Backbone as JSON, one array per atom type, in Angstrom:
{
  "sequence": "LVVTGMLLIVSCTSHTSSYTEVVLVRDITDSFLSQPKLDEITPLFGLENNQWQGAKFRFADISDVSYNHVYETSINSENKWFSNEFKRRKKVKTFYAGVSQILNTSEKEAVGKDNSAVYAPIAQELNRLSQSPSQNKVLLIYSDLMENTNDMSFYDMQKFDLLKTNPDSTSKYFEGQ",
  "N": [[0.83, -1.2, 0.0], [1.94, 1.27, 0.74], [3.95, 1.54, -1.19], [2.41, 1.81, -3.52], [1.2, 4.3, -3.06], [3.44, 6.01, -3.13], [4.26, 5.65, -5.75], [2.14, 6.78, -7.1], [2.38, 9.47, -6.34], [4.89, 10.13, -7.47], [4.34, 9.72, -10.2], [2.48, 11.72, -10.63], [3.96, 14.0, -10.33], [5.98, 13.87, -12.13], [7.66, 15.16, -14.96], [8.22, 16.14, -18.17], [10.72, 17.96, -19.6], [11.06, 20.45, -22.04], [13.34, 21.93, -24.35], [14.59, 24.74, -25.95], [16.79, 25.87, -28.38], [18.25, 28.66, -29.76], [20.24, 29.85, -32.27], [22.01, 32.53, -33.48], [23.6, 33.89, -36.19], [25.37, 36.6, -37.41], [26.23, 38.57, -40.11], [28.8, 40.77, -40.26], [30.22, 41.9, -42.23], [29.06, 43.23, -44.29], [27.67, 46.33, -44.47], [25.07, 46.93, -45.06], [23.2, 45.0, -44.46], [20.25, 43.62, -42.92], [19.46, 43.94, -39.43], [19.22, 41.9, -36.49], [16.25, 41.8, -34.48], [14.91, 42.1, -31.23], [12.16, 41.57, -30.7], [11.52, 39.93, -32.8], [12.89, 37.64, -32.31], [12.39, 36.61, -29.71], [9.8, 35.21, -29.68], [10.51, 32.73, -30.74], [11.54, 31.12, -28.76], [9.43, 30.11, -27.31], [8.57, 30.58, -24.72], [6.42, 32.06, -23.94], [4.23, 30.45, -24.3], [4.91, 28.24, -22.77], [6.28, 28.68, -19.97], [7.92, 27.18, -18.39], [9.73, 25.66, -19.74], [13.12, 25.12, -20.92], [15.62, 27.35, -22.29], [18.0, 28.51, -24.67], [20.19, 30.96, -25.88], [22.36, 31.79, -28.42], [24.88, 33.71, -29.87], [26.76, 34.74, -32.64], [29.15, 36.47, -34.58], [29.71, 36.86, -38.1], [32.6, 37.45, -39.72], [35.59, 38.87, -41.13], [37.32, 36.89, -40.54], [37.58, 33.41, -39.62], [37.22, 32.69, -36.98], [35.28, 33.84, -34.35], [33.94, 35.95, -31.74], [31.67, 34.58, -29.34], [28.54, 34.84, -27.84], [26.45, 34.01, -25.11], [23.39, 33.15, -23.47], [21.18, 31.67, -21.11], [18.32, 29.82, -19.86], [17.32, 27.54, -17.48], [15.17, 24.66, -17.64], [12.28, 24.13, -15.6], [10.4, 22.31, -13.17], [7.05, 22.74, -13.0], [5.48, 22.04, -10.85], [7.1, 22.08, -8.65], [8.07, 24.63, -8.45], [8.14, 28.22, -8.15], [5.8, 30.34, -9.49], [5.94, 33.14, -9.77], [8.64, 33.7, -9.32], [9.65, 32.33, -11.48], [8.65, 33.79, -13.68], [10.14, 36.1, -13.31], [12.71, 35.07, -13.78], [12.45, 34.42, -16.49], [12.11, 36.99, -17.57], [14.63, 38.01, -16.94], [16.2, 36.35, -18.53], [15.34, 37.18, -21.12], [16.24, 39.81, -20.94], [18.96, 39.34, -20.97], [19.27, 38.33, -23.58], [18.54, 40.63, -24.98], [20.59, 42.37, -24.15], [22.82, 41.14, -25.33], [22.19, 41.48, -28.05], [22.12, 44.29, -28.17], [24.76, 44.91, -27.49], [26.04, 43.77, -29.65], [25.28, 45.46, -31.7], [27.03, 47.54, -31.51], [29.3, 46.71, -32.65], [31.75, 47.16, -35.14], [30.8, 47.47, -38.48], [31.15, 46.31, -41.89], [33.54, 45.12, -43.8], [36.47, 44.18, -45.68], [36.81, 41.54, -46.47], [35.04, 38.37, -46.18], [34.47, 35.64, -44.2], [32.37, 33.29, -44.44], [31.42, 30.63, -44.59], [32.77, 28.84, -42.69], [32.11, 29.75, -39.95], [29.28, 29.36, -40.0], [29.08, 26.62, -40.58], [30.36, 25.58, -38.32], [28.58, 26.35, -36.29], [26.26, 24.98, -37.11], [27.15, 22.31, -36.91], [27.66, 22.18, -34.14], [25.08, 22.72, -33.18], [23.74, 20.49, -34.17], [24.62, 18.56, -32.43], [23.49, 19.26, -30.08], [21.4, 18.69, -27.23], [18.9, 19.79, -27.31], [15.38, 19.93, -27.89], [14.1, 21.58, -29.69], [15.5, 23.32, -32.28], [16.98, 26.16, -33.67], [18.4, 27.98, -36.28], [19.38, 31.11, -37.11], [20.3, 33.14, -39.76], [21.81, 36.03, -40.58], [22.82, 37.22, -43.27], [24.36, 37.74, -46.49], [25.51, 35.57, -47.53], [27.8, 35.54, -49.08], [30.76, 34.37, -49.6], [34.04, 35.57, -49.23], [37.03, 35.24, -49.37], [40.65, 34.88, -49.55], [41.08, 32.42, -50.8], [38.58, 31.64, -51.81], [36.27, 33.42, -53.45], [33.14, 34.67, -53.98], [32.7, 36.94, -55.33], [34.48, 37.02, -57.33], [34.15, 36.51, -60.63], [34.84, 34.2, -62.11], [35.0, 32.21, -60.13], [32.41, 32.37, -59.18], [30.94, 31.63, -61.45], [31.9, 29.04, -61.62], [30.7, 27.98, -59.39], [28.06, 27.94, -60.26], [28.18, 26.32, -62.58], [29.63, 24.02, -61.89], [28.89, 22.87, -59.21], [29.71, 20.82, -57.52], [32.51, 20.88, -57.33], [32.9, 23.21, -55.9], [31.58, 22.53, -53.59], [33.22, 20.46, -52.67], [35.5, 21.93, -52.06], [34.6, 23.44, -49.85], [33.91, 21.38, -48.09], [36.42, 20.44, -47.54], [37.31, 22.41, -45.94]],
  "CA": [[0.0, 0.0, 0.0], [2.84, 2.42, 0.78], [4.61, 1.61, -2.5], [1.43, 2.32, -4.47], [1.06, 5.73, -2.8], [4.64, 6.71, -3.61], [4.24, 5.58, -7.2], [1.15, 7.75, -7.53], [2.96, 10.81, -6.17], [5.95, 10.28, -8.47], [3.77, 9.85, -11.53], [1.78, 13.0, -10.73], [4.9, 15.11, -10.34], [6.97, 13.75, -13.19], [7.49, 16.26, -15.9], [9.24, 16.12, -19.22], [11.03, 19.34, -19.94], [11.55, 20.69, -23.39], [14.41, 22.91, -24.39], [14.72, 25.36, -27.26], [18.05, 26.58, -28.58], [18.27, 29.55, -30.91], [21.57, 30.34, -32.6], [21.94, 33.62, -34.45], [24.88, 34.34, -36.74], [25.14, 37.85, -38.11], [27.33, 38.97, -40.99], [29.15, 42.18, -40.07], [31.09, 42.34, -43.31], [28.27, 44.09, -45.17], [27.01, 47.31, -43.61], [23.7, 47.16, -45.49], [22.32, 43.88, -44.12], [19.32, 43.89, -41.82], [19.95, 43.57, -38.11], [18.22, 41.16, -35.71], [15.45, 42.57, -33.53], [14.5, 41.3, -30.09], [10.77, 41.12, -30.81], [11.45, 38.88, -33.82], [13.6, 36.47, -31.83], [11.83, 36.05, -28.47], [8.76, 34.19, -29.85], [11.1, 31.45, -31.13], [11.85, 30.33, -27.56], [8.21, 29.47, -26.86], [8.36, 30.76, -23.29], [5.09, 32.64, -23.71], [3.3, 29.32, -24.25], [5.35, 27.32, -21.72], [7.36, 29.38, -19.26], [8.71, 26.23, -17.61], [10.74, 24.99, -20.56], [14.42, 25.75, -20.95], [15.96, 28.03, -23.54], [19.38, 28.97, -24.79], [20.44, 31.86, -27.01], [23.78, 31.85, -28.77], [25.08, 34.74, -30.89], [28.11, 34.82, -33.18], [29.29, 37.29, -35.78], [30.48, 36.42, -39.26], [33.47, 38.59, -40.04], [36.61, 38.59, -42.13], [38.09, 35.74, -40.07], [36.66, 32.31, -39.35], [36.97, 32.57, -35.54], [34.63, 35.04, -33.86], [33.42, 35.88, -30.37], [30.34, 34.0, -29.19], [27.86, 35.27, -26.62], [25.37, 33.08, -24.77], [22.59, 33.25, -22.25], [20.24, 30.54, -21.07], [17.44, 29.63, -18.71], [17.06, 26.11, -17.32], [13.78, 24.27, -17.47], [11.89, 23.87, -14.22], [9.16, 21.58, -12.98], [6.07, 23.72, -12.52], [4.91, 21.59, -9.59], [8.05, 22.34, -7.58], [8.64, 25.95, -8.65], [7.32, 29.38, -7.86], [5.44, 30.97, -10.76], [6.4, 34.53, -9.8], [10.09, 33.67, -9.5], [9.91, 31.87, -12.85], [8.43, 34.94, -14.57], [11.31, 36.98, -13.17], [13.83, 34.43, -14.48], [12.21, 34.57, -17.93], [12.43, 38.39, -17.89], [16.08, 38.13, -16.87], [16.71, 35.7, -19.74], [15.09, 38.09, -22.24], [17.14, 40.95, -20.77], [20.27, 38.87, -21.43], [19.22, 38.3, -25.05], [18.53, 42.03, -25.41], [21.93, 42.91, -23.93], [23.7, 40.59, -26.37], [21.87, 42.16, -29.31], [22.55, 45.69, -28.07], [26.23, 44.93, -27.53], [26.47, 43.43, -31.02], [25.04, 46.61, -32.57], [28.17, 48.45, -31.39], [30.39, 46.12, -33.43], [31.99, 47.85, -36.41], [30.38, 46.68, -39.64], [31.82, 46.64, -43.14], [34.89, 44.55, -43.89], [36.87, 43.9, -47.06], [36.64, 40.1, -46.71], [34.04, 37.71, -45.34], [34.58, 34.19, -44.05], [30.98, 32.95, -44.11], [31.16, 29.19, -44.49], [33.28, 28.18, -41.48], [31.29, 30.0, -38.75], [27.96, 28.74, -40.13], [29.27, 25.17, -40.46], [30.66, 25.28, -36.91], [27.35, 26.46, -35.5], [25.38, 23.87, -37.49], [27.69, 21.09, -36.31], [27.43, 22.26, -32.71], [23.63, 22.62, -32.98], [23.31, 19.11, -34.42], [25.0, 17.76, -31.26], [22.76, 19.79, -28.93], [20.29, 17.85, -26.77], [17.65, 20.55, -27.39], [14.31, 19.37, -28.71], [13.82, 22.56, -30.74], [16.76, 23.96, -32.67], [16.75, 27.18, -34.68], [19.56, 28.75, -36.7], [19.04, 32.33, -37.86], [21.49, 33.66, -40.43], [21.67, 37.37, -41.14], [23.98, 37.3, -44.16], [24.12, 37.55, -47.93], [26.17, 34.28, -47.79], [28.83, 35.73, -50.1], [32.12, 34.08, -49.14], [35.0, 36.44, -49.9], [38.36, 35.05, -48.78], [41.69, 34.77, -50.57], [40.95, 31.15, -51.51], [37.28, 31.49, -52.46], [35.5, 34.66, -53.45], [32.0, 34.65, -54.89], [32.73, 38.18, -56.1], [35.3, 36.68, -58.49], [33.19, 35.96, -61.58], [35.22, 32.83, -62.47], [34.59, 31.33, -59.01], [30.95, 32.37, -59.12], [30.5, 30.8, -62.57], [32.21, 27.66, -61.24], [29.65, 27.59, -58.46], [26.85, 27.66, -61.04], [28.38, 25.26, -63.57], [30.18, 22.82, -61.28], [28.74, 23.06, -57.76], [30.41, 19.77, -56.78], [33.88, 21.29, -57.02], [32.8, 24.2, -54.83], [31.19, 21.76, -52.4], [34.42, 19.76, -52.2], [36.36, 22.92, -51.45], [34.08, 23.77, -48.52], [34.03, 20.19, -47.26], [37.81, 20.4, -47.13], [37.5, 23.41, -44.91]],
  "C": [[0.87, 1.26, 0.0], [3.52, 2.62, -0.57], [3.67, 2.19, -3.54], [1.26, 3.82, -4.3], [2.24, 6.52, -3.31], [4.67, 6.72, -5.13], [3.27, 6.61, -7.76], [1.69, 9.17, -7.42], [4.02, 11.07, -7.22], [5.35, 10.48, -9.86], [3.02, 11.15, -11.7], [2.75, 14.16, -10.84], [5.95, 14.98, -11.43], [6.65, 14.73, -14.3], [8.6, 16.17, -16.95], [9.48, 17.56, -19.65], [11.5, 19.42, -21.38], [12.54, 21.85, -23.33], [14.51, 23.44, -25.81], [16.05, 26.1, -27.32], [17.97, 27.38, -29.88], [19.69, 30.06, -31.08], [21.42, 31.39, -33.7], [23.36, 33.95, -34.89], [24.59, 35.55, -37.64], [26.4, 38.25, -38.86], [27.61, 40.46, -40.78], [30.07, 42.69, -41.17], [30.38, 43.27, -44.28], [27.46, 45.05, -44.3], [25.55, 47.53, -43.97], [22.73, 46.02, -45.15], [21.41, 44.25, -42.96], [19.89, 43.34, -40.52], [18.84, 42.85, -37.34], [17.53, 42.07, -34.7], [14.91, 41.63, -32.46], [13.09, 40.75, -30.25], [10.56, 40.08, -31.91], [12.04, 37.56, -33.31], [12.9, 35.81, -30.64], [10.69, 35.05, -28.69], [9.31, 32.8, -30.2], [11.38, 30.54, -29.92], [10.61, 29.61, -27.02], [7.9, 29.64, -25.38], [7.02, 31.42, -22.97], [4.05, 31.53, -23.58], [3.64, 28.35, -23.12], [6.56, 27.93, -21.02], [8.29, 28.44, -18.51], [9.8, 25.55, -18.43], [12.06, 25.76, -20.49], [14.67, 26.41, -22.29], [17.41, 28.48, -23.48], [19.48, 29.85, -26.01], [21.94, 31.96, -27.2], [23.92, 32.81, -29.94], [26.54, 34.74, -31.32], [28.1, 35.71, -34.41], [30.01, 36.51, -36.87], [31.32, 37.64, -39.65], [34.47, 38.2, -41.12], [37.55, 37.47, -41.7], [37.11, 34.64, -39.67], [36.4, 32.09, -37.87], [36.4, 33.89, -35.04], [34.15, 34.84, -32.43], [32.0, 35.32, -30.39], [29.8, 34.47, -27.84], [26.67, 34.34, -26.38], [24.63, 33.51, -23.52], [21.58, 32.12, -22.28], [19.38, 30.59, -19.82], [17.12, 28.13, -18.66], [15.57, 25.84, -17.23], [13.52, 23.99, -15.99], [10.59, 23.08, -14.21], [8.15, 22.53, -12.34], [5.47, 23.33, -11.18], [5.81, 21.91, -8.4], [8.64, 23.74, -7.64], [7.63, 27.03, -8.32], [7.06, 30.13, -9.16], [5.97, 32.4, -10.87], [7.92, 34.61, -10.0], [10.44, 33.24, -10.93], [9.71, 33.02, -13.84], [9.62, 35.9, -14.52], [12.52, 36.4, -13.89], [13.68, 34.55, -16.0], [12.53, 36.0, -18.36], [13.94, 38.63, -17.88], [16.73, 37.49, -18.11], [16.53, 36.62, -20.95], [15.98, 39.34, -22.15], [18.56, 40.58, -21.23], [20.34, 38.81, -22.95], [19.3, 39.73, -25.59], [19.92, 42.65, -25.25], [22.91, 42.41, -24.99], [23.45, 41.3, -27.69], [22.31, 43.61, -29.29], [24.06, 45.83, -28.13], [26.72, 44.67, -28.95], [26.25, 44.59, -31.98], [26.22, 47.58, -32.56], [29.38, 47.94, -32.17], [30.52, 46.86, -34.76], [31.59, 46.94, -37.57], [31.09, 47.19, -40.88], [33.26, 46.16, -43.12], [35.2, 44.27, -45.35], [36.64, 42.43, -47.43], [35.54, 39.56, -45.82], [34.22, 36.2, -45.38], [33.24, 33.7, -43.53], [30.82, 31.48, -43.79], [31.56, 28.6, -43.13], [32.44, 28.49, -40.24], [29.9, 29.36, -38.83], [28.07, 27.22, -39.97], [29.56, 24.78, -39.02], [29.4, 25.33, -36.06], [26.35, 25.35, -35.85], [25.85, 22.56, -36.88], [27.43, 21.06, -34.8], [25.93, 22.08, -32.39], [23.13, 21.2, -33.2], [23.63, 18.19, -33.24], [24.24, 18.19, -30.0], [21.63, 18.85, -28.53], [18.94, 18.56, -26.85], [16.64, 19.87, -28.29], [13.99, 20.28, -29.89], [15.1, 23.33, -31.03], [16.48, 24.92, -33.82], [18.08, 27.86, -34.99], [19.07, 29.91, -37.54], [20.33, 32.87, -38.45], [21.13, 35.0, -41.05], [22.91, 37.61, -42.0], [23.53, 37.22, -45.61], [24.78, 36.27, -48.42], [27.24, 34.37, -48.88], [30.22, 35.57, -49.48], [33.08, 34.96, -49.93], [36.34, 36.36, -49.17], [39.38, 34.97, -49.91], [41.53, 33.51, -51.42], [39.66, 31.02, -52.31], [36.5, 32.8, -52.33], [34.37, 34.55, -54.46], [31.87, 35.96, -55.66], [33.63, 38.05, -57.33], [34.38, 35.95, -59.47], [33.54, 34.53, -62.01], [34.79, 31.84, -61.38], [33.07, 31.25, -58.94], [30.36, 31.53, -60.26], [30.76, 29.32, -62.28], [31.15, 27.13, -60.27], [28.38, 27.2, -59.22], [27.03, 26.44, -61.95], [28.85, 23.94, -62.97], [30.09, 22.96, -59.75], [29.46, 22.0, -56.94], [31.83, 20.18, -56.41], [33.89, 22.33, -55.9], [32.45, 23.51, -53.51], [32.4, 21.04, -51.82], [35.39, 20.72, -51.52], [35.9, 23.2, -50.01], [34.11, 22.56, -47.57], [35.45, 20.03, -46.74], [38.12, 21.4, -46.02], [37.1, 22.85, -43.56]]
}
């Protein structure tokens, strides 16, 4: 009889938590690209529908080099039966404030570069995101996707024509990266 009562309590309080991860990569090599806005990003986390789930925001710039600074903020999932709703709302607001701070800090980054290493940062984030345990994964790319390095420049008409006529050779180049 005691075992049955404990089983009932455990089954009533068990809770599967979901987790959403949003990764945003922004190209700072072109000064005319649109910039991410907080009100466009926050609905992707789904915290308005389920404030108890976890969320992670990761931000990286695409610049003229393949290694760039990464900024992150997150909120852990919580079991609604063992948590305080008012404290949770405050934690969600703090999470959104962290996302806002990252976006505001990124706006101060100097934009406009002569070169752009687009492929490597996007591939790194996609590989990392594919390994993430998150149930919901979102990659936002603010870029024209125009690679412009010494080895591969889509602004070079011969390379751009090669991309159109023989995409496999371009694909092999990037796979080698």
